[in-house]
Short mmCIF file of C-alpha atoms and ligand atoms in Angstrom, two decimals:
data_model
loop_
_atom_site.label_atom_id
_atom_site.label_comp_id
_atom_site.label_asym_id
_atom_site.label_seq_id
_atom_site.Cartn_x
_atom_site.Cartn_y
_atom_site.Cartn_z
CA MET V 20 -3.19 -0.57 16.51
CA GLY V 21 -1.83 2.85 15.70
CA VAL V 22 -2.16 4.01 12.09
CA LEU V 23 -0.15 7.00 10.97
CA GLY V 24 -1.66 8.53 7.84
CA LEU V 25 -5.30 8.07 6.82
CA GLY V 26 -4.97 8.25 3.04
CA THR V 27 -6.24 5.47 0.78
CA MET V 28 -4.02 2.79 2.33
CA GLY V 29 -4.11 4.00 5.95
CA SER V 30 -7.90 4.30 5.99
CA GLY V 31 -8.21 0.85 4.38
CA ILE V 32 -5.88 -0.63 7.01
CA ALA V 33 -7.80 1.14 9.80
CA GLN V 34 -11.16 -0.10 8.44
CA THR V 35 -9.92 -3.68 8.12
CA ALA V 36 -8.45 -3.64 11.63
CA LEU V 37 -11.72 -2.26 13.08
CA GLU V 38 -13.71 -4.97 11.28
CA SER V 39 -11.45 -7.58 12.90
CA GLY V 40 -12.17 -6.24 16.37
CA ILE V 41 -8.93 -4.29 16.76
CA GLU V 42 -9.08 -0.89 18.45
CA VAL V 43 -7.49 1.74 16.20
CA PHE V 44 -5.73 5.00 17.06
CA ALA V 45 -5.34 7.06 13.89
CA VAL V 46 -3.09 10.09 13.56
CA GLU V 47 -2.93 12.64 10.75
CA LEU V 48 -1.03 15.89 10.24
CA ASN V 49 -4.00 18.20 10.76
CA ASP V 50 -7.75 18.25 11.46
CA GLU V 51 -8.71 18.54 7.80
CA LEU V 52 -6.76 15.41 6.79
CA LEU V 53 -8.06 13.65 9.87
CA SER V 54 -11.69 14.30 9.02
CA LYS V 55 -11.15 13.33 5.37
CA GLY V 56 -9.52 10.08 6.54
CA ALA V 57 -12.30 9.37 9.03
CA ALA V 58 -14.85 9.91 6.23
CA ARG V 59 -12.97 7.33 4.11
CA VAL V 60 -13.18 4.77 6.92
CA LYS V 61 -16.88 5.54 7.40
CA ASP V 62 -17.56 5.24 3.64
CA GLY V 63 -15.70 1.92 3.57
CA LEU V 64 -17.83 0.57 6.41
CA GLU V 65 -21.00 1.87 4.73
CA ARG V 66 -19.98 0.00 1.57
CA ARG V 67 -19.90 -3.17 3.70
CA VAL V 68 -23.37 -2.37 5.06
CA ARG V 69 -24.71 -1.84 1.51
CA SER V 70 -23.32 -5.20 0.39
CA GLY V 71 -24.93 -6.92 3.40
CA LYS V 72 -21.61 -7.87 5.04
CA LEU V 73 -22.18 -5.69 8.11
CA SER V 74 -25.23 -4.40 9.95
CA SER V 75 -25.51 -0.63 10.33
CA GLY V 76 -25.54 -1.04 14.13
CA LYS V 77 -22.28 -2.98 13.97
CA SER V 78 -20.75 -0.36 11.66
CA SER V 79 -21.49 2.42 14.20
CA SER V 80 -20.09 0.38 17.06
CA LEU V 81 -16.90 -0.30 15.06
CA LEU V 82 -16.53 3.43 14.43
CA SER V 83 -16.61 4.02 18.16
CA SER V 84 -13.40 1.93 18.40
CA LEU V 85 -11.62 4.46 16.17
CA SER V 86 -9.79 7.25 18.02
CA LEU V 87 -8.65 10.23 15.97
CA SER V 88 -5.85 12.60 16.86
CA THR V 89 -3.22 14.91 15.43
CA ASP V 90 -0.94 14.02 18.33
CA ILE V 91 1.38 11.09 17.76
CA SER V 92 1.60 10.44 21.50
CA SER V 93 -1.85 8.83 21.24
CA PHE V 94 0.09 5.75 20.00
CA ARG V 95 1.58 5.41 23.49
CA ASN V 96 -0.22 2.19 24.45
CA CYS V 97 -0.42 0.52 21.04
CA ASP V 98 0.91 -3.02 20.50
CA ILE V 99 1.57 -2.24 16.85
CA ILE V 100 1.96 1.01 14.94
CA VAL V 101 1.57 1.01 11.17
CA GLU V 102 3.07 3.86 9.19
CA ALA V 103 1.10 4.63 6.02
CA VAL V 104 2.29 8.11 5.05
CA PHE V 105 3.23 9.38 1.58
CA GLU V 106 5.55 6.98 -0.33
CA ASN V 107 8.79 8.90 -0.12
CA ALA V 108 11.91 7.71 1.75
CA GLU V 109 12.51 11.02 3.58
CA THR V 110 8.86 11.46 4.56
CA LYS V 111 8.67 7.89 5.79
CA SER V 112 11.98 8.11 7.70
CA SER V 113 10.92 11.24 9.52
CA ALA V 114 7.48 9.74 10.31
CA LEU V 115 9.21 6.61 11.64
CA ALA V 116 11.60 8.70 13.74
CA SER V 117 8.56 10.31 15.42
CA ILE V 118 6.96 6.90 15.96
CA GLY V 119 10.29 5.62 17.33
CA ARG V 120 10.17 8.25 20.07
CA ILE V 121 6.82 6.86 21.30
CA ALA V 122 7.19 3.12 20.64
CA GLY V 123 8.56 1.04 23.50
CA GLU V 124 10.69 -2.08 23.31
CA GLY V 125 7.64 -4.34 23.07
CA THR V 126 5.90 -2.42 20.27
CA ILE V 127 5.95 -3.61 16.67
CA VAL V 128 6.53 -0.80 14.21
CA ALA V 129 5.49 -1.54 10.63
CA SER V 130 5.67 0.34 7.37
CA ASN V 131 3.18 -0.10 4.55
CA THR V 132 5.82 0.89 2.01
CA SER V 133 5.33 -0.62 -1.44
CA SER V 134 8.97 -0.38 -2.47
CA ILE V 135 11.32 1.37 -0.06
CA SER V 136 13.83 -0.92 1.64
CA ILE V 137 12.76 -1.95 5.14
CA THR V 138 16.41 -2.21 6.16
CA LEU V 139 17.02 1.35 4.95
CA LEU V 140 13.94 2.63 6.80
CA SER V 141 15.07 0.85 10.00
CA LYS V 142 18.19 3.04 10.15
CA GLY V 143 17.97 5.35 13.14
CA LEU V 144 15.23 3.35 14.88
CA LYS V 145 16.08 2.44 18.47
CA TYR V 146 14.67 -1.08 18.08
CA PRO V 147 15.24 -2.06 14.42
CA GLY V 148 14.51 -5.70 15.31
CA ASN V 149 10.89 -4.67 15.99
CA PHE V 150 10.50 -3.09 12.57
CA ILE V 151 8.87 -4.87 9.63
CA GLY V 152 7.18 -4.19 6.30
CA MET V 153 3.43 -4.85 6.20
CA HIS V 154 2.55 -4.33 2.56
CA PHE V 155 -1.22 -4.22 2.12
CA PHE V 156 -2.97 -3.99 -1.26
CA ASN V 157 -5.59 -1.58 -2.51
CA PRO V 158 -8.51 -1.83 -1.76
CA VAL V 159 -7.29 -3.14 1.59
CA PRO V 160 -10.65 -4.48 2.84
CA VAL V 161 -11.00 -6.55 -0.37
CA MET V 162 -7.50 -7.77 -1.27
CA LYS V 163 -6.57 -10.97 0.53
CA LEU V 164 -2.79 -10.57 0.55
CA LEU V 165 -0.49 -9.18 3.19
CA GLU V 166 3.13 -9.22 2.01
CA LEU V 167 5.25 -9.30 5.14
CA VAL V 168 8.73 -7.93 4.48
CA ARG V 169 11.52 -9.06 6.76
CA GLY V 170 14.29 -6.44 6.95
CA TYR V 171 17.90 -7.45 7.55
CA LEU V 172 17.51 -6.82 11.29
CA THR V 173 13.86 -7.87 11.82
CA THR V 174 13.61 -10.54 14.53
CA ASN V 175 11.68 -13.82 14.25
CA GLU V 176 9.49 -12.69 17.13
CA THR V 177 8.49 -9.55 15.21
CA VAL V 178 7.69 -11.62 12.11
CA GLU V 179 5.51 -13.98 14.15
CA LYS V 180 3.64 -11.16 15.91
CA ALA V 181 3.03 -9.23 12.67
CA LYS V 182 1.89 -12.43 11.00
CA SER V 183 -0.65 -13.16 13.71
CA ILE V 184 -2.01 -9.58 13.53
CA GLY V 185 -2.27 -9.89 9.72
CA GLU V 186 -4.15 -13.17 10.08
CA LYS V 187 -6.45 -11.63 12.66
CA MET V 188 -7.20 -8.99 10.01
CA GLY V 189 -8.31 -11.80 7.71
CA LYS V 190 -5.27 -11.66 5.41
CA GLU V 191 -3.25 -14.46 3.83
CA VAL V 192 0.26 -13.64 4.94
CA VAL V 193 3.23 -14.24 2.65
CA GLU V 194 6.68 -13.60 4.06
CA VAL V 195 9.34 -12.21 1.75
CA ARG V 196 12.82 -10.78 2.13
CA ASP V 197 13.87 -7.20 1.72
CA TYR V 198 14.99 -6.81 -1.90
CA PRO V 199 13.82 -4.14 -4.36
CA GLY V 200 10.11 -4.42 -5.13
CA PHE V 201 9.80 -7.35 -2.70
CA VAL V 202 7.89 -10.02 -4.68
CA SER V 203 4.62 -8.26 -5.51
CA ASN V 204 5.96 -5.18 -7.23
CA ARG V 205 8.98 -6.95 -8.72
CA VAL V 206 6.54 -9.07 -10.72
CA LEU V 207 3.62 -6.66 -11.15
CA MET V 208 5.42 -3.47 -12.19
CA PRO V 209 7.47 -4.93 -15.06
CA MET V 210 4.17 -6.27 -16.44
CA ILE V 211 2.59 -2.80 -16.29
CA ASN V 212 5.78 -1.28 -17.73
CA GLU V 213 5.77 -3.79 -20.58
CA ALA V 214 2.11 -2.99 -21.31
CA ALA V 215 3.10 0.70 -21.55
CA PHE V 216 5.89 -0.24 -24.01
CA ALA V 217 3.39 -2.25 -26.08
CA LEU V 218 1.12 0.80 -26.22
CA MET V 219 3.99 3.18 -26.99
CA GLU V 220 5.16 0.95 -29.82
CA GLY V 221 1.65 0.85 -31.28
CA ILE V 222 1.30 -2.91 -30.95
CA ALA V 223 -2.34 -2.65 -29.91
CA ARG V 224 -4.90 -0.14 -28.61
CA LYS V 225 -4.91 0.41 -24.85
CA GLU V 226 -8.34 -1.23 -24.53
CA ASP V 227 -7.06 -4.28 -26.41
CA ILE V 228 -3.90 -4.60 -24.32
CA ASP V 229 -6.15 -4.64 -21.25
CA ARG V 230 -8.60 -7.07 -22.87
CA VAL V 231 -5.77 -9.51 -23.61
CA MET V 232 -4.81 -9.70 -19.96
CA LYS V 233 -8.39 -9.69 -18.63
CA LEU V 234 -9.77 -12.31 -20.99
CA GLY V 235 -6.65 -14.35 -21.59
CA MET V 236 -5.23 -14.39 -18.09
CA ASN V 237 -8.33 -13.75 -16.01
CA HIS V 238 -6.92 -10.59 -14.40
CA PRO V 239 -9.70 -8.46 -12.86
CA MET V 240 -8.23 -5.34 -14.45
CA GLY V 241 -5.94 -4.95 -17.46
CA PRO V 242 -2.43 -3.62 -16.73
CA LEU V 243 -3.10 -0.11 -18.04
CA GLU V 244 -6.38 0.18 -16.13
CA LEU V 245 -4.51 -1.10 -13.06
CA ALA V 246 -1.73 1.47 -13.56
CA ASP V 247 -4.40 4.20 -13.45
CA PHE V 248 -5.88 2.61 -10.32
CA ILE V 249 -2.50 2.44 -8.55
CA GLY V 250 -1.25 5.80 -9.92
CA VAL V 251 1.02 6.07 -12.96
CA ASP V 252 3.45 8.10 -10.82
CA VAL V 253 3.58 5.32 -8.22
CA CYS V 254 4.27 2.75 -10.97
CA LEU V 255 7.07 4.93 -12.35
CA ASP V 256 8.58 5.42 -8.87
CA ILE V 257 8.59 1.67 -8.29
CA MET V 258 10.18 0.98 -11.69
CA ASN V 259 12.90 3.46 -10.72
CA VAL V 260 13.41 1.60 -7.42
CA LEU V 261 13.83 -1.68 -9.34
CA TYR V 262 16.11 -0.07 -11.93
CA SER V 263 18.41 1.58 -9.40
CA GLY V 264 18.24 -1.31 -6.92
CA PHE V 265 19.27 -4.04 -9.37
CA LYS V 266 21.20 -1.91 -11.89
CA ASP V 267 19.66 -4.13 -14.53
CA PRO V 268 18.39 -2.56 -17.80
CA LYS V 269 15.47 -4.96 -17.89
CA TYR V 270 13.80 -2.67 -15.33
CA ARG V 271 14.19 0.57 -17.34
CA PRO V 272 10.97 2.57 -17.02
CA CYS V 273 8.97 3.03 -20.20
CA PRO V 274 9.39 6.61 -21.53
CA LEU V 275 5.61 6.81 -21.99
CA LEU V 276 5.18 6.51 -18.20
CA VAL V 277 7.71 9.34 -17.75
CA ASN V 278 5.86 11.56 -20.22
CA MET V 279 2.50 10.84 -18.62
CA VAL V 280 3.78 11.71 -15.15
CA ASN V 281 5.41 14.93 -16.41
CA ALA V 282 2.08 15.82 -18.05
CA GLY V 283 0.19 15.24 -14.80
CA ARG V 284 -1.73 12.27 -16.27
CA THR V 285 -1.26 10.17 -13.16
CA GLY V 286 -4.43 8.09 -13.40
CA ARG V 287 -7.74 8.00 -11.55
CA LYS V 288 -6.67 10.44 -8.87
CA SER V 289 -5.92 13.19 -11.43
CA GLY V 290 -8.97 12.43 -13.60
CA GLU V 291 -6.89 11.05 -16.47
CA GLY V 292 -4.15 8.49 -17.05
CA PHE V 293 -4.34 5.89 -19.79
CA TYR V 294 -8.12 6.44 -19.54
CA LYS V 295 -10.34 9.43 -18.63
CA TYR V 296 -12.38 9.35 -15.40
N1 3HC P 302 -12.80 -0.04 -1.21
C1 3HC P 302 -13.45 -1.02 -0.55
N2 3HC P 302 -14.13 -1.99 -1.16
C2 3HC P 302 -14.16 -1.96 -2.49
C3 3HC P 302 -13.51 -0.98 -3.25
C4 3HC P 302 -12.82 0.03 -2.55
N3 3HC P 302 -12.16 1.00 -3.19
N4 3HC P 302 -13.73 -1.23 -4.56
C5 3HC P 302 -14.49 -2.32 -4.61
N5 3HC P 302 -14.74 -2.77 -3.37
C6 3HC P 302 -15.53 -3.96 -3.01
C7 3HC P 302 -16.97 -3.81 -3.41
O1 3HC P 302 -17.72 -3.21 -2.38
C8 3HC P 302 -17.36 -5.25 -3.61
O2 3HC P 302 -17.59 -5.84 -2.33
P1 3HC P 302 -18.78 -6.91 -2.11
O3 3HC P 302 -18.38 -8.10 -2.91
O4 3HC P 302 -18.74 -7.11 -0.64
O5 3HC P 302 -20.01 -6.24 -2.61
C9 3HC P 302 -16.09 -5.91 -4.18
O6 3HC P 302 -15.01 -5.04 -3.79
C10 3HC P 302 -16.12 -6.01 -5.69
O7 3HC P 302 -16.32 -4.71 -6.18
P2 3HC P 302 -17.19 -4.36 -7.45
O8 3HC P 302 -18.19 -5.45 -7.72
O9 3HC P 302 -17.70 -2.96 -7.33
O10 3HC P 302 -16.14 -4.25 -8.62
P3 3HC P 302 -15.18 -5.34 -9.19
O11 3HC P 302 -15.71 -6.71 -9.08
O12 3HC P 302 -14.83 -4.78 -10.52
O13 3HC P 302 -13.89 -5.26 -8.22
C11 3HC P 302 -11.79 -4.47 -7.61
C12 3HC P 302 -13.18 -4.06 -8.00
C13 3HC P 302 -11.83 -5.23 -6.29
C14 3HC P 302 -10.99 -3.16 -7.40
C15 3HC P 302 -11.18 -5.38 -8.76
O14 3HC P 302 -11.25 -4.70 -9.98
C16 3HC P 302 -9.75 -5.76 -8.52
O15 3HC P 302 -9.46 -6.69 -7.77
N6 3HC P 302 -8.82 -5.05 -9.19
C17 3HC P 302 -7.38 -5.29 -9.03
C18 3HC P 302 -6.92 -4.58 -7.79
C19 3HC P 302 -5.47 -4.78 -7.54
O16 3HC P 302 -4.74 -5.44 -8.28
N7 3HC P 302 -5.01 -4.20 -6.44
C20 3HC P 302 -3.62 -4.25 -6.08
C21 3HC P 302 -2.96 -3.04 -6.61
S1 3HC P 302 -1.22 -3.06 -6.28
C22 3HC P 302 -1.11 -2.47 -4.72
O17 3HC P 302 -2.04 -2.08 -4.07
C23 3HC P 302 0.27 -2.48 -4.16
C24 3HC P 302 1.06 -1.27 -4.37
O18 3HC P 302 2.32 -1.48 -3.80
C25 3HC P 302 1.22 -0.76 -5.77
#
């Protein structure tokens, strides 16, 4: 498996693939990002060792199946290449164009996009039938779901191959069609957005909004805590994708999310979102 981009999602995908016995070729833009990404994979495996799920010997041998490079041509012999770069349509399209120059007719090319249309991203690819969305969830080694997104041109063969790779990675695979937000974010993000409205309107304190959903619905995290975990900016971007994709006012982003993003309060990664870290 080739993995382009070793950020939070890419390193989680790489770690999960390694743990399932898949050899991984990871590519990043430069050496600094590559070593940061490799450290994330190593930390993830060490976490598994600490929780007794992996021996330290096994963890080192898995790491030896990880090849690191800044040269995309190292994907040359991969059966599947997963793009996990920054969530922006232009960035993803240009990353996919580079992958497209390496990937042969028999190679599956997948994007881990959380909201960008797979059909849109397939534009310009030589083999759009081989292209599919593989939407993993954070933290990838822990979350059971793989949302497989079938673009307008994705072939049945590609769906079947991607499904079997996902299952090999220990995921429960759910196939969905390519409409804004797919299923996961079409359902999740309006909930987070509505929680932000409830806070903005002063209906309850942030801690209490989260407690309602944790204690009443058995969610592991409340919606505001989860927004911080995902990134408030990511949540806002996805609400905008739903709003512009469906042209339906029910998806209008909460102005509090807009203010928070403009203020740089994007959640855990910035040290503050709804909560301080
Ligand atoms: N990376 C790897 N493993 C992690 C982890 C991380 N960042 N965080 C926690 N874990 C592991 C722990 O090691 C532990 O494993 P173990 O059972 O083998 O010891 C297990 O997860 C449970 O962790 P903890 O006991 O430390 O903590 P919690 O029980 O509170 O669980 C959580 C942490 C798994 C993050 C849990 O709070 C949770 O499930 N939260 C919801 C996460 C969620 O909804 N993710 C999806 C976000 S949406 C998305 O990704 C899609 C995008 O398109 C927006």
